[in-house]
mmCIF file of C-alpha atoms in Angstrom:
data_model
loop_
_atom_site.group_PDB
_atom_site.id
_atom_site.type_symbol
_atom_site.label_atom_id
_atom_site.label_comp_id
_atom_site.label_asym_id
_atom_site.label_seq_id
_atom_site.Cartn_x
_atom_site.Cartn_y
_atom_site.Cartn_z
ATOM 1 C CA MET A 21 0.000 0.000 0.000
ATOM 2 C CA THR A 22 1.251 3.474 -0.866
ATOM 3 C CA LYS A 23 1.785 5.688 2.156
ATOM 4 C CA PHE A 24 0.851 9.338 2.276
ATOM 5 C CA THR A 25 3.944 11.505 1.946
ATOM 6 C CA HIS A 26 2.536 14.435 3.930
ATOM 7 C CA ILE A 27 1.751 12.378 7.058
ATOM 8 C CA ASN A 28 4.499 11.608 9.565
ATOM 9 C CA SER A 29 4.822 8.413 11.638
ATOM 10 C CA GLN A 30 2.534 9.881 14.324
ATOM 11 C CA GLY A 31 -0.207 10.563 11.738
ATOM 12 C CA GLU A 32 0.339 14.322 11.755
ATOM 13 C CA ALA A 33 0.383 16.600 8.720
ATOM 14 C CA ASN A 34 3.983 17.348 7.788
ATOM 15 C CA MET A 35 5.757 19.200 4.975
ATOM 16 C CA VAL A 36 7.852 16.748 2.964
ATOM 17 C CA ASP A 37 11.626 17.245 3.234
ATOM 18 C CA VAL A 38 12.940 17.558 -0.326
ATOM 19 C CA SER A 39 16.461 18.706 0.590
ATOM 20 C CA CYS A 40 18.063 15.386 -0.427
ATOM 21 C CA LYS A 41 16.099 14.987 -3.661
ATOM 22 C CA THR A 42 17.818 15.406 -7.015
ATOM 23 C CA GLU A 43 16.867 18.379 -9.140
ATOM 24 C CA SER A 44 15.230 17.590 -12.460
ATOM 25 C CA VAL A 45 13.174 19.385 -15.075
ATOM 26 C CA ARG A 46 9.565 19.100 -13.993
ATOM 27 C CA GLU A 47 6.495 20.057 -15.933
ATOM 28 C CA ALA A 48 2.752 19.787 -15.361
ATOM 29 C CA ARG A 49 -0.341 20.588 -17.403
ATOM 30 C CA ALA A 50 -3.847 20.962 -15.977
ATOM 31 C CA GLU A 51 -7.231 22.024 -17.277
ATOM 32 C CA ALA A 52 -10.568 23.462 -16.206
ATOM 33 C CA LEU A 53 -13.801 23.953 -18.128
ATOM 34 C CA VAL A 54 -16.106 26.930 -17.712
ATOM 35 C CA THR A 55 -19.635 26.573 -19.087
ATOM 36 C CA VAL A 56 -21.456 29.808 -19.862
ATOM 37 C CA SER A 57 -24.483 30.833 -21.898
ATOM 38 C CA GLN A 58 -24.133 31.573 -25.583
ATOM 39 C CA LYS A 59 -24.862 35.247 -24.820
ATOM 40 C CA THR A 60 -22.021 35.393 -22.274
ATOM 41 C CA LEU A 61 -19.572 33.596 -24.546
ATOM 42 C CA ASP A 62 -20.455 35.866 -27.482
ATOM 43 C CA MET A 63 -19.944 38.937 -25.301
ATOM 44 C CA ILE A 64 -16.507 37.686 -24.229
ATOM 45 C CA LEU A 65 -15.414 36.717 -27.742
ATOM 46 C CA ASN A 66 -16.668 39.945 -29.327
ATOM 47 C CA GLY A 67 -14.838 42.088 -26.766
ATOM 48 C CA GLN A 68 -18.109 43.607 -25.550
ATOM 49 C CA HIS A 69 -17.760 42.744 -21.878
ATOM 50 C CA HIS A 70 -18.115 45.869 -19.756
ATOM 51 C CA LYS A 71 -15.227 44.803 -17.471
ATOM 52 C CA GLY A 72 -12.734 44.501 -20.319
ATOM 53 C CA ASP A 73 -10.761 41.611 -21.806
ATOM 54 C CA VAL A 74 -11.919 38.544 -19.863
ATOM 55 C CA PHE A 75 -9.339 36.186 -21.362
ATOM 56 C CA ALA A 76 -6.406 38.539 -20.704
ATOM 57 C CA THR A 77 -7.492 39.030 -17.105
ATOM 58 C CA ALA A 78 -8.000 35.281 -16.555
ATOM 59 C CA ARG A 79 -4.570 34.565 -18.069
ATOM 60 C CA ILE A 80 -2.835 37.011 -15.725
ATOM 61 C CA ALA A 81 -4.797 35.674 -12.727
ATOM 62 C CA GLY A 82 -3.771 32.098 -13.583
ATOM 63 C CA ILE A 83 -0.115 33.048 -13.862
ATOM 64 C CA GLN A 84 -0.230 34.909 -10.543
ATOM 65 C CA ALA A 85 -2.003 31.975 -8.881
ATOM 66 C CA ALA A 86 0.651 29.481 -10.003
ATOM 67 C CA LYS A 87 3.325 31.678 -8.469
ATOM 68 C CA ARG A 88 1.420 31.809 -5.162
ATOM 69 C CA ALA A 89 0.150 28.225 -4.873
ATOM 70 C CA TRP A 90 2.440 27.642 -1.895
ATOM 71 C CA GLU A 91 0.571 30.377 0.010
ATOM 72 C CA LEU A 92 -2.813 28.783 -0.686
ATOM 73 C CA ILE A 93 -2.175 25.036 -0.377
ATOM 74 C CA PRO A 94 -1.002 23.840 3.038
ATOM 75 C CA LEU A 95 2.327 21.963 2.993
ATOM 76 C CA CYS A 96 3.068 23.070 -0.590
ATOM 77 C CA HIS A 97 6.673 24.164 -1.193
ATOM 78 C CA PRO A 98 7.451 27.639 -2.554
ATOM 79 C CA LEU A 99 8.839 27.098 -6.048
ATOM 80 C CA LEU A 100 10.923 29.116 -8.463
ATOM 81 C CA LEU A 101 8.862 28.571 -11.599
ATOM 82 C CA SER A 102 10.677 29.037 -14.900
ATOM 83 C CA LYS A 103 7.520 29.024 -17.045
ATOM 84 C CA VAL A 104 3.799 29.485 -16.549
ATOM 85 C CA GLU A 105 1.489 29.493 -19.531
ATOM 86 C CA ILE A 106 -2.306 29.805 -19.610
ATOM 87 C CA ASN A 107 -4.214 29.019 -22.790
ATOM 88 C CA LEU A 108 -7.914 29.753 -23.125
ATOM 89 C CA GLU A 109 -9.885 28.056 -25.880
ATOM 90 C CA PRO A 110 -13.516 28.886 -26.624
ATOM 91 C CA LEU A 111 -15.556 25.772 -27.418
ATOM 92 C CA THR A 112 -18.434 27.487 -29.197
ATOM 93 C CA GLU A 113 -20.401 24.300 -29.906
ATOM 94 C CA THR A 114 -20.792 23.635 -26.144
ATOM 95 C CA ASN A 115 -20.611 27.242 -24.844
ATOM 96 C CA GLN A 116 -17.525 26.398 -22.835
ATOM 97 C CA ILE A 117 -14.105 27.877 -22.264
ATOM 98 C CA ARG A 118 -11.329 25.338 -21.886
ATOM 99 C CA ILE A 119 -8.439 26.559 -19.786
ATOM 100 C CA GLU A 120 -5.117 24.749 -19.964
ATOM 101 C CA SER A 121 -2.212 25.665 -17.738
ATOM 102 C CA LEU A 122 1.433 24.686 -18.054
ATOM 103 C CA CYS A 123 3.981 25.065 -15.265
ATOM 104 C CA LYS A 124 7.658 24.225 -15.538
ATOM 105 C CA LEU A 125 10.825 24.417 -13.448
ATOM 106 C CA THR A 126 14.069 22.712 -12.624
ATOM 107 C CA GLY A 127 13.750 21.670 -9.020
ATOM 108 C CA LYS A 128 13.316 19.051 -6.319
ATOM 109 C CA THR A 129 9.531 18.844 -6.259
ATOM 110 C CA GLY A 130 6.743 18.743 -8.819
ATOM 111 C CA VAL A 131 4.538 21.505 -10.156
ATOM 112 C CA GLU A 132 1.174 19.740 -10.277
ATOM 113 C CA MET A 133 -0.381 21.918 -7.584
ATOM 114 C CA GLU A 134 0.804 25.068 -9.338
ATOM 115 C CA ALA A 135 -0.752 23.958 -12.640
ATOM 116 C CA LEU A 136 -4.030 22.969 -10.951
ATOM 117 C CA THR A 137 -4.152 26.232 -9.002
ATOM 118 C CA ALA A 138 -3.480 28.233 -12.165
ATOM 119 C CA ALA A 139 -6.321 26.573 -14.103
ATOM 120 C CA SER A 140 -8.697 26.898 -11.143
ATOM 121 C CA VAL A 141 -8.023 30.578 -10.511
ATOM 122 C CA ALA A 142 -8.257 31.420 -14.216
ATOM 123 C CA ALA A 143 -11.703 29.742 -14.210
ATOM 124 C CA LEU A 144 -12.741 31.593 -11.037
ATOM 125 C CA THR A 145 -11.647 34.864 -12.631
ATOM 126 C CA ILE A 146 -13.895 34.233 -15.630
ATOM 127 C CA TYR A 147 -16.727 33.555 -13.193
ATOM 128 C CA ASP A 148 -15.978 36.729 -11.243
ATOM 129 C CA MET A 149 -15.882 38.893 -14.354
ATOM 130 C CA CYS A 150 -19.106 37.420 -15.764
ATOM 131 C CA LYS A 151 -21.246 36.897 -12.647
ATOM 132 C CA ALA A 152 -23.058 40.219 -13.137
ATOM 133 C CA ILE A 153 -24.462 39.024 -16.461
ATOM 134 C CA GLN A 154 -24.838 35.311 -15.624
ATOM 135 C CA LYS A 155 -25.109 33.689 -12.206
ATOM 136 C CA ASP A 156 -25.308 30.008 -13.240
ATOM 137 C CA ILE A 157 -21.810 29.635 -14.708
ATOM 138 C CA VAL A 158 -20.397 26.159 -14.080
ATOM 139 C CA ILE A 159 -16.730 25.388 -13.434
ATOM 140 C CA SER A 160 -15.917 21.722 -13.989
ATOM 141 C CA GLN A 161 -13.301 19.138 -14.886
ATOM 142 C CA VAL A 162 -10.420 20.647 -12.996
ATOM 143 C CA ARG A 163 -7.799 17.947 -13.445
ATOM 144 C CA LEU A 164 -4.167 17.139 -14.035
ATOM 145 C CA LEU A 165 -3.534 16.289 -17.690
ATOM 146 C CA GLU A 166 0.158 15.474 -17.629
ATOM 147 C CA LYS A 167 3.245 15.634 -15.451
ATOM 148 C CA SER A 168 6.847 14.753 -16.077
ATOM 149 C CA GLY A 169 10.064 14.721 -14.095
ATOM 150 C CA GLY A 170 10.977 13.457 -10.691
ATOM 151 C CA LYS A 171 11.052 9.982 -9.209
ATOM 152 C CA SER A 172 7.480 9.067 -10.172
ATOM 153 C CA GLY A 173 8.193 9.775 -13.838
ATOM 154 C CA HIS A 174 5.687 10.597 -16.537
ATOM 155 C CA PHE A 175 1.890 10.676 -16.171
ATOM 156 C CA LEU A 176 -0.538 11.333 -19.023
ATOM 157 C CA VAL A 177 -4.291 11.301 -18.510
ATOM 158 C CA GLU A 178 -6.150 8.773 -20.604
ATOM 159 C CA LYS A 179 -8.553 10.446 -23.037
#
């Protein structure tokens, strides 16, 4: 049975000691889906939203969130990220916005939490900017898509 890495021998929450781990290039990709009405999506895509460029704001929020994941997630290590990328893709046939985040660094611990936080906060930012025109926005499918580097190796979600 796999043991939890953030629990010590007394069963207490504990930050993992990574000081003896080898540095490697680590990368993670995550996604989130935001479902809106056709009216809301059209307003965003046509640049008619009264709060400004929704995608640009969500992109910046996602980047900032990745850099601050360690402040939000207990026991998460502060990381020196070398790359954070947020891509937003309108899926007009389903009135959704697909957010994909990418986080990368050379370090001793992975960047999955940073990628997941980035996608989540980008989605929350879209909600925040659009809540005045639509209250029933749905954020879903926040998940890790891929990670590489480190002792556990490569993971790729099955489609």
